[in-house]
Short mmCIF file of N, CA, C and O in Angstrom, two decimals:
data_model
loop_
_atom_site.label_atom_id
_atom_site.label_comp_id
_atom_site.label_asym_id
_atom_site.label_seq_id
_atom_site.Cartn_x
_atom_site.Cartn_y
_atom_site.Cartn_z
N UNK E 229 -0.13 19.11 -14.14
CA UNK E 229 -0.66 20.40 -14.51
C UNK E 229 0.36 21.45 -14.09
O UNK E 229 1.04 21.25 -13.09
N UNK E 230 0.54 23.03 -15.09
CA UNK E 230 1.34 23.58 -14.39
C UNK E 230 0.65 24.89 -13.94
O UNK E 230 -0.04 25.63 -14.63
N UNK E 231 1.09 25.07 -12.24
CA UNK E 231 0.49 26.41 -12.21
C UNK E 231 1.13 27.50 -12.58
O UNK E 231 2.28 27.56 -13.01
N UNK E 232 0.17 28.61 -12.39
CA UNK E 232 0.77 29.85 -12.99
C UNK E 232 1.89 30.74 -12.54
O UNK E 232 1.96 31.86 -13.05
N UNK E 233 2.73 30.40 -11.71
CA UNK E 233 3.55 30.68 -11.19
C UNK E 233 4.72 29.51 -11.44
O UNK E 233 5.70 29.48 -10.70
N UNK E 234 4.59 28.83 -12.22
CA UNK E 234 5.71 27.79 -13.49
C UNK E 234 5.54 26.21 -12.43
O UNK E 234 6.25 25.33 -12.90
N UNK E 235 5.04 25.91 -11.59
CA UNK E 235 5.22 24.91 -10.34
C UNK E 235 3.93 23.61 -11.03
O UNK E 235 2.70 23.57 -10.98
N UNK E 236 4.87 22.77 -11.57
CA UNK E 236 4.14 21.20 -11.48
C UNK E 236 3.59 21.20 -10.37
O UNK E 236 4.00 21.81 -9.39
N UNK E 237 2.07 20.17 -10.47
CA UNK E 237 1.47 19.97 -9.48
C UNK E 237 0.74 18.37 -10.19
O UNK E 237 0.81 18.01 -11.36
N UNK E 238 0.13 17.69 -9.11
CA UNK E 238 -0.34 16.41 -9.33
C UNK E 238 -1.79 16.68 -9.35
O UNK E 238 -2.12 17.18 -8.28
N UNK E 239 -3.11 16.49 -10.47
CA UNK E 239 -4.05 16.91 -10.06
C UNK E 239 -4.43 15.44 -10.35
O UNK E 239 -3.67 14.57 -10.76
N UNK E 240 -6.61 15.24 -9.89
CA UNK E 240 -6.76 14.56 -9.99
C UNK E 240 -8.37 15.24 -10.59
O UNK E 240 -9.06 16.15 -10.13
N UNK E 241 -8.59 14.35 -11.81
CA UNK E 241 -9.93 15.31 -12.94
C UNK E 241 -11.13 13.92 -12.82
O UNK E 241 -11.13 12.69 -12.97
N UNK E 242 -12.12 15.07 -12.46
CA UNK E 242 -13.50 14.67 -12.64
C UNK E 242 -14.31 15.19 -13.65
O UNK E 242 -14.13 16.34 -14.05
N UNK E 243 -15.32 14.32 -14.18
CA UNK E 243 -15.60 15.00 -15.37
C UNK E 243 -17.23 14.13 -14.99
O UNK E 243 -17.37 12.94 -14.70
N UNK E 244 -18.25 15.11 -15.11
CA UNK E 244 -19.24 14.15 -14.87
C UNK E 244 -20.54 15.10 -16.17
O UNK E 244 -20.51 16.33 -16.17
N UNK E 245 -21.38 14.48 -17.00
CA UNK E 245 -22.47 15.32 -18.10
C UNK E 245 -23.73 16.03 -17.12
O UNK E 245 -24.50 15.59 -16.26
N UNK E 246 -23.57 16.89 -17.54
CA UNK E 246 -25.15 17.56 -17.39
C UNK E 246 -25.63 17.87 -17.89
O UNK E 246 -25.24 17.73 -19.05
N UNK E 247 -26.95 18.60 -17.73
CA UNK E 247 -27.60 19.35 -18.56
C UNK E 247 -27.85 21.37 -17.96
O UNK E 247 -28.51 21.85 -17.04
N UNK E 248 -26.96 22.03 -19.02
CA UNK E 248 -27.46 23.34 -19.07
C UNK E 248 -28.39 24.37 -19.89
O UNK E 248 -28.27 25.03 -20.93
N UNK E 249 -29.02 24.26 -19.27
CA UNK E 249 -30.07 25.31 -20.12
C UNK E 249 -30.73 24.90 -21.13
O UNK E 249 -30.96 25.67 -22.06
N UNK E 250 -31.27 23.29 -21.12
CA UNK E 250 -31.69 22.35 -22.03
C UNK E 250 -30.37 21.73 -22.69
O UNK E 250 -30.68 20.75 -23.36
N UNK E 251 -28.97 22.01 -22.71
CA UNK E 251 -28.28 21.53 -23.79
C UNK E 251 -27.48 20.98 -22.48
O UNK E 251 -27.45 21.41 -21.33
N UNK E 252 -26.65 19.56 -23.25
CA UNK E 252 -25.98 18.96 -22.78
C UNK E 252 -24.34 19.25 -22.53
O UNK E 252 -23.53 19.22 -23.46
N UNK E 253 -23.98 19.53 -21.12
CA UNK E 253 -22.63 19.99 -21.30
C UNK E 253 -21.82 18.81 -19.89
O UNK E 253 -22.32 17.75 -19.51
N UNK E 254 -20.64 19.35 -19.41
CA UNK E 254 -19.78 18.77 -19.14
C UNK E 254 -18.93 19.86 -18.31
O UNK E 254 -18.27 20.87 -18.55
N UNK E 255 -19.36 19.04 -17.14
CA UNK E 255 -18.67 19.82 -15.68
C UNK E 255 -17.18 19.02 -15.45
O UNK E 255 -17.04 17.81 -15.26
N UNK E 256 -16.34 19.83 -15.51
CA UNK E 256 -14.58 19.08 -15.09
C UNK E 256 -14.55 19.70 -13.91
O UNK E 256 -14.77 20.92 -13.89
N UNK E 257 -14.29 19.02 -12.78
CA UNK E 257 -12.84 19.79 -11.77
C UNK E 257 -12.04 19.20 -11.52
O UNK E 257 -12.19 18.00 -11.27
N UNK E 258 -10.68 19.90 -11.49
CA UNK E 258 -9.13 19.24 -10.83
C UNK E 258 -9.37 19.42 -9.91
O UNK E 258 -10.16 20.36 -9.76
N UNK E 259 -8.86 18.61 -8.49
CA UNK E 259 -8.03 19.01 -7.30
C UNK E 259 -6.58 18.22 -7.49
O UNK E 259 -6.42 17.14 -8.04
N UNK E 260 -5.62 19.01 -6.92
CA UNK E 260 -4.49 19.14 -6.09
C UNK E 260 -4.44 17.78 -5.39
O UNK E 260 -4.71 17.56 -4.21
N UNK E 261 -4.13 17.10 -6.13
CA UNK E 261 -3.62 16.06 -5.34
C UNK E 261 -1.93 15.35 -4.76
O UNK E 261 -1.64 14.22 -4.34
N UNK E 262 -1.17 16.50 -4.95
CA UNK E 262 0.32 16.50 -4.69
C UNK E 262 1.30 16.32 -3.85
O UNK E 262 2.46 15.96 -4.05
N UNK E 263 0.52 16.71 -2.52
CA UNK E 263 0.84 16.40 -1.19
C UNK E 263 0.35 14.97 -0.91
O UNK E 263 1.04 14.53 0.00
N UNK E 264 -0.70 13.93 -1.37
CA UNK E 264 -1.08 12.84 -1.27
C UNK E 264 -0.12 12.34 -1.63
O UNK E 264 0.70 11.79 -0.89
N UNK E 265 -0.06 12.45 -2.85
CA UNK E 265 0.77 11.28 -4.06
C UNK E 265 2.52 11.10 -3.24
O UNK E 265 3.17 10.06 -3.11
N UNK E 266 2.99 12.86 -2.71
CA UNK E 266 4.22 12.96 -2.05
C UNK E 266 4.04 11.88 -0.85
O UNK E 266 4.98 11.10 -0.71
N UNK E 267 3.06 11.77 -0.06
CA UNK E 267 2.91 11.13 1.13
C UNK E 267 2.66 9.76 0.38
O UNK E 267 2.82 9.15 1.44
N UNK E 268 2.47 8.99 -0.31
CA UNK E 268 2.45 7.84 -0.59
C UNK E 268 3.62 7.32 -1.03
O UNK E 268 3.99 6.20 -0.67
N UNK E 269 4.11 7.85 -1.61
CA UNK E 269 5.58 7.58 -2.48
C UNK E 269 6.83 7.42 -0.88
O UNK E 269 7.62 6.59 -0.43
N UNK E 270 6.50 8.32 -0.66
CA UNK E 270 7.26 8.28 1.02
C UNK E 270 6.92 7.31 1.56
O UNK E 270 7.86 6.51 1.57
N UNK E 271 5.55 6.73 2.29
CA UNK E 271 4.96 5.65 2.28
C UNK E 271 5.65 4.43 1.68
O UNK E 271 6.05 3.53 2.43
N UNK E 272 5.77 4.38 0.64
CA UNK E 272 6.24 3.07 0.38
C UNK E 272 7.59 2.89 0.20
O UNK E 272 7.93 1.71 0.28
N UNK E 273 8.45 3.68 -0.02
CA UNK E 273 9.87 4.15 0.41
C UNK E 273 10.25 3.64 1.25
O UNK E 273 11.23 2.96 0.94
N UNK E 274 9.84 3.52 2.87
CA UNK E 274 9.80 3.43 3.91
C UNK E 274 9.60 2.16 4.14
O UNK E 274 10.42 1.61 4.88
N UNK E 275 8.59 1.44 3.62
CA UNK E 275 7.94 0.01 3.46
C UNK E 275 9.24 -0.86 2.94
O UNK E 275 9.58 -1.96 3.36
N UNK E 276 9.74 -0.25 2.17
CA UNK E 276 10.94 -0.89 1.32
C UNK E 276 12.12 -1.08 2.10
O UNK E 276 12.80 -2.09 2.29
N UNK E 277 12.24 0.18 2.56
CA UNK E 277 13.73 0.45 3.44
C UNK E 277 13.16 -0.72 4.89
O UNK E 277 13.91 -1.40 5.59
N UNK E 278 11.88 -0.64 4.98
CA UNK E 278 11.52 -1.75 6.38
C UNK E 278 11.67 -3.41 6.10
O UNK E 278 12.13 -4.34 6.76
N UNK E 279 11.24 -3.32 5.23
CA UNK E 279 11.23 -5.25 4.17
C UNK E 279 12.84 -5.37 3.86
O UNK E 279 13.11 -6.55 3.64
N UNK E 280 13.86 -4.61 3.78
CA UNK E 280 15.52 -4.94 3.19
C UNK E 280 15.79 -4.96 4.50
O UNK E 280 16.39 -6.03 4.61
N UNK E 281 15.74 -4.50 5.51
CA UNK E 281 16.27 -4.32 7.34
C UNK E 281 15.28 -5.83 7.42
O UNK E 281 15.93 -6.79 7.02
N UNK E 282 13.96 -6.14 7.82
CA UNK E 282 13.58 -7.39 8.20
C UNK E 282 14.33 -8.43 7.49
O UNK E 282 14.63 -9.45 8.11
N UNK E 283 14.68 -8.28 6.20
CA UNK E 283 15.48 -9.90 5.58
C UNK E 283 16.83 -10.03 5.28
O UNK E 283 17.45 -10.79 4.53
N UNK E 284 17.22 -8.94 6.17
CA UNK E 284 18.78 -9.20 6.94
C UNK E 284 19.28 -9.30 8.09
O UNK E 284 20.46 -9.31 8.44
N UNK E 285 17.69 -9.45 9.09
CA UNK E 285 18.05 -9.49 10.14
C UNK E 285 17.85 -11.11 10.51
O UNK E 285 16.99 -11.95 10.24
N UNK E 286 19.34 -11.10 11.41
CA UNK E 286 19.68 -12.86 11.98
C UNK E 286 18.31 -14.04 12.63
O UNK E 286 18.60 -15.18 13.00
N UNK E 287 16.73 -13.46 12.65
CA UNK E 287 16.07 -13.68 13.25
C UNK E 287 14.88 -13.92 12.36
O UNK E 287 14.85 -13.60 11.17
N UNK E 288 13.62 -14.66 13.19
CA UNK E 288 12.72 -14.18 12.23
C UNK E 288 11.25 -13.54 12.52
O UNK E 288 10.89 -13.65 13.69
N UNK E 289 10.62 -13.09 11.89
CA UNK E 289 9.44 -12.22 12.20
C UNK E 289 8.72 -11.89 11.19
O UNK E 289 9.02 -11.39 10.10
N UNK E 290 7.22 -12.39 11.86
CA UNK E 290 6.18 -12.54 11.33
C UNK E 290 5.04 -11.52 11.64
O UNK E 290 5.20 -10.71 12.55
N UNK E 291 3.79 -11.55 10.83
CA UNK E 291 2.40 -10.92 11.68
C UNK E 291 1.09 -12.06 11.12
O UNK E 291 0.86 -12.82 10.18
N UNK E 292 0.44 -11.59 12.44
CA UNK E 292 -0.62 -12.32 12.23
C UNK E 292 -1.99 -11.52 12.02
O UNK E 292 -2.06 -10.31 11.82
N UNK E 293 -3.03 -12.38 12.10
CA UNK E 293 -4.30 -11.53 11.71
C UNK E 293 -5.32 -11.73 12.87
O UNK E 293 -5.03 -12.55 13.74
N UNK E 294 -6.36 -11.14 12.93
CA UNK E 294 -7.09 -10.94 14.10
C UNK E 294 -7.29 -12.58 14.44
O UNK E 294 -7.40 -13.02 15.58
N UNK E 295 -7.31 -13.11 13.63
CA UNK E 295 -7.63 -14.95 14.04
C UNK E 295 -6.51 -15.51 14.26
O UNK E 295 -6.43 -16.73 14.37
N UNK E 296 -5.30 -14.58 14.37
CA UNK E 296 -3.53 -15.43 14.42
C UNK E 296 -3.51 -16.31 13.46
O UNK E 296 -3.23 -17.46 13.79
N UNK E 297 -3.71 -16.10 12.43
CA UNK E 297 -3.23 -16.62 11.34
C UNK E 297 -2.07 -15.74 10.38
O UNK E 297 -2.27 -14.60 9.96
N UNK E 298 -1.00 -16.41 10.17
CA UNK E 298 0.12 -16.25 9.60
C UNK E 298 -0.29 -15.36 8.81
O UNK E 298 -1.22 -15.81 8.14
N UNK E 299 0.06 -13.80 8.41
CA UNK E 299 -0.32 -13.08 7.01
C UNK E 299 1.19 -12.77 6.36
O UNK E 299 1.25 -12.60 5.14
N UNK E 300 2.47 -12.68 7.18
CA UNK E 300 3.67 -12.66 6.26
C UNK E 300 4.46 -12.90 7.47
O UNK E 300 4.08 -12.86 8.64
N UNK E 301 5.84 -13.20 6.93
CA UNK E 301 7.04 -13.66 7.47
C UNK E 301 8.55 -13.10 7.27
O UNK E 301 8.70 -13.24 6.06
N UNK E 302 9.34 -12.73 7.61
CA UNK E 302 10.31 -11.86 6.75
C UNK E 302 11.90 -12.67 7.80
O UNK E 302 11.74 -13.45 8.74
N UNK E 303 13.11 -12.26 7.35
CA UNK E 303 14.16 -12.51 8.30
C UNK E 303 14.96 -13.76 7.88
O UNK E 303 14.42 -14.75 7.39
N UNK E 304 16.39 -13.62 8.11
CA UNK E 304 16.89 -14.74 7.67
C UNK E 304 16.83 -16.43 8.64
O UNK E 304 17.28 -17.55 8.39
N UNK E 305 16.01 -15.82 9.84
CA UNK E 305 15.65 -17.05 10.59
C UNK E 305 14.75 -18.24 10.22
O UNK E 305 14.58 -19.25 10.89
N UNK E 306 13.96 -17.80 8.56
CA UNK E 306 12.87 -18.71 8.27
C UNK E 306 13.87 -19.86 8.05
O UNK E 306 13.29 -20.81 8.58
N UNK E 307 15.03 -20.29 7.58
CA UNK E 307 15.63 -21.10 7.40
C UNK E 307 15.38 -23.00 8.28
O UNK E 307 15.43 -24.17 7.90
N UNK E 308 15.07 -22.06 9.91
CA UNK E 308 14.65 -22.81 10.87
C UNK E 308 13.45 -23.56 10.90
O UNK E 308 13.24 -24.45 11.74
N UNK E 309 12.28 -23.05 9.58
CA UNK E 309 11.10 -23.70 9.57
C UNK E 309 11.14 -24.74 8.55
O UNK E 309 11.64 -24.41 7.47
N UNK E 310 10.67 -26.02 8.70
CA UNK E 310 10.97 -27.13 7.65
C UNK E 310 9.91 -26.81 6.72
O UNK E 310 9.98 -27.23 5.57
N UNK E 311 8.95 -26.10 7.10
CA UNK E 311 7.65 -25.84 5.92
C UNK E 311 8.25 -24.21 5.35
O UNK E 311 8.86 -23.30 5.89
N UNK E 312 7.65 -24.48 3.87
CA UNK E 312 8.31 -23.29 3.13
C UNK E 312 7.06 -22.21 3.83
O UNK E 312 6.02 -22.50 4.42
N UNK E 313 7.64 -20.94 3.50
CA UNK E 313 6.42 -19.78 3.70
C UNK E 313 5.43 -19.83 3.75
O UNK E 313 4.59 -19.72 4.65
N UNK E 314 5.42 -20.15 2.03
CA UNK E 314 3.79 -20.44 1.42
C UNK E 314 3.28 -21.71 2.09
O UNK E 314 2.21 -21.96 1.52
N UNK E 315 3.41 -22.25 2.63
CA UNK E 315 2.94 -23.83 3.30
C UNK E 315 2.70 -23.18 4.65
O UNK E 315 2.09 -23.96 5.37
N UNK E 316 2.95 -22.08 5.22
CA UNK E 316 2.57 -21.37 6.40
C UNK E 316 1.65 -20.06 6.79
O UNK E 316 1.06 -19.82 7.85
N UNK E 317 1.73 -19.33 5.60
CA UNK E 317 0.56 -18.00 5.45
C UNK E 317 -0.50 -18.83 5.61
O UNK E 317 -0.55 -20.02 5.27
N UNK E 318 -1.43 -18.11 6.19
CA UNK E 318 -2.93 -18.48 5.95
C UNK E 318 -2.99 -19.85 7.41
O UNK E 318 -4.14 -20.29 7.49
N UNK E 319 -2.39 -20.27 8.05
CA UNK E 319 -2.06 -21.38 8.81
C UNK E 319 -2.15 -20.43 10.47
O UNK E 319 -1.72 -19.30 10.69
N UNK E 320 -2.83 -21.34 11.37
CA UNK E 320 -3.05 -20.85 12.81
C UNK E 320 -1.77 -20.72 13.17
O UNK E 320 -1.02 -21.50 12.60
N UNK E 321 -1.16 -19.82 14.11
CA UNK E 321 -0.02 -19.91 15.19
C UNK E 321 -0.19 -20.83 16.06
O UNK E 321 0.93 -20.83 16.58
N UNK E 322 -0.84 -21.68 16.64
CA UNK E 322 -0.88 -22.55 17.43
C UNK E 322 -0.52 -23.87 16.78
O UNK E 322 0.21 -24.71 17.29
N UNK E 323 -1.33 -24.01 15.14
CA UNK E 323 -1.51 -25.09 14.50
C UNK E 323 0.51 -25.03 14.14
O UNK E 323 1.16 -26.08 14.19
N UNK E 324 1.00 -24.02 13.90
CA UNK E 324 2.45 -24.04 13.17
C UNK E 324 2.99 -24.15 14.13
O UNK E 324 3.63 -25.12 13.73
N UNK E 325 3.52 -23.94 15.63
CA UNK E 325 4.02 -23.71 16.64
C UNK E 325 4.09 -24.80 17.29
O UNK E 325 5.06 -25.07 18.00
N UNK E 326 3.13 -25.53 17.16
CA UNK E 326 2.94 -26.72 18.52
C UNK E 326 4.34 -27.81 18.43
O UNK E 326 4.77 -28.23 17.35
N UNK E 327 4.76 -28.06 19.34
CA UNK E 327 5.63 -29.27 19.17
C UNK E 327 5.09 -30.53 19.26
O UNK E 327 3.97 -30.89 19.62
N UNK E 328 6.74 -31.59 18.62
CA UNK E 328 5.65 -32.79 18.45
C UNK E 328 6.38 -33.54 17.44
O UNK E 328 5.92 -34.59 16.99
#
């Protein structure tokens, strides 16, 4: 949308039917959603620039989930695991870890 002072902006439109005065009409509002959309885009920018640094680094590193189960893996150290990735997401840290 542009405002009146010439400045793109990101809106976001609701449009829901009513009824006025016996006849059926149609309520719109925009909000401003521009500063969001800026903060997301940054957001994942960042995510990106973090995922190219984790899978060049000599090591490897993972996260887990409240049950320590594997949710991703990143780094050029996976090399060291004989099970591929996908054979490890979703898998306990204790159950992948144990020696033997």
């Amino acid at each position: 949308m542009l405002r009146d002072k010439g400045e793109n902006v990101t809106v976001e439109m609701r449009v829901v039917q009513t009824d006025w005065e016996g006849i059926p009409a149609y309520l719109a509002t925009l909000r401003d959603i521009s500063q969001r959309k800026q903060g997301l885009t940054a957001l994942q920018q960042s995510e990106t620039r973090l995922r190219l640094l984790l899978e060049q680094l000599p090591c490897l590193s993972w996260t887990l989930d409240t049950g320590l189960r594997f949710t991703s893996f990143a780094g050029s150290g996976l090399t060291a695991f004989k099970n591929a990735p996908d054979q490890i997401l979703g898998r306990n840290l204790a159950g992948v870890l144990q020696c033997g």
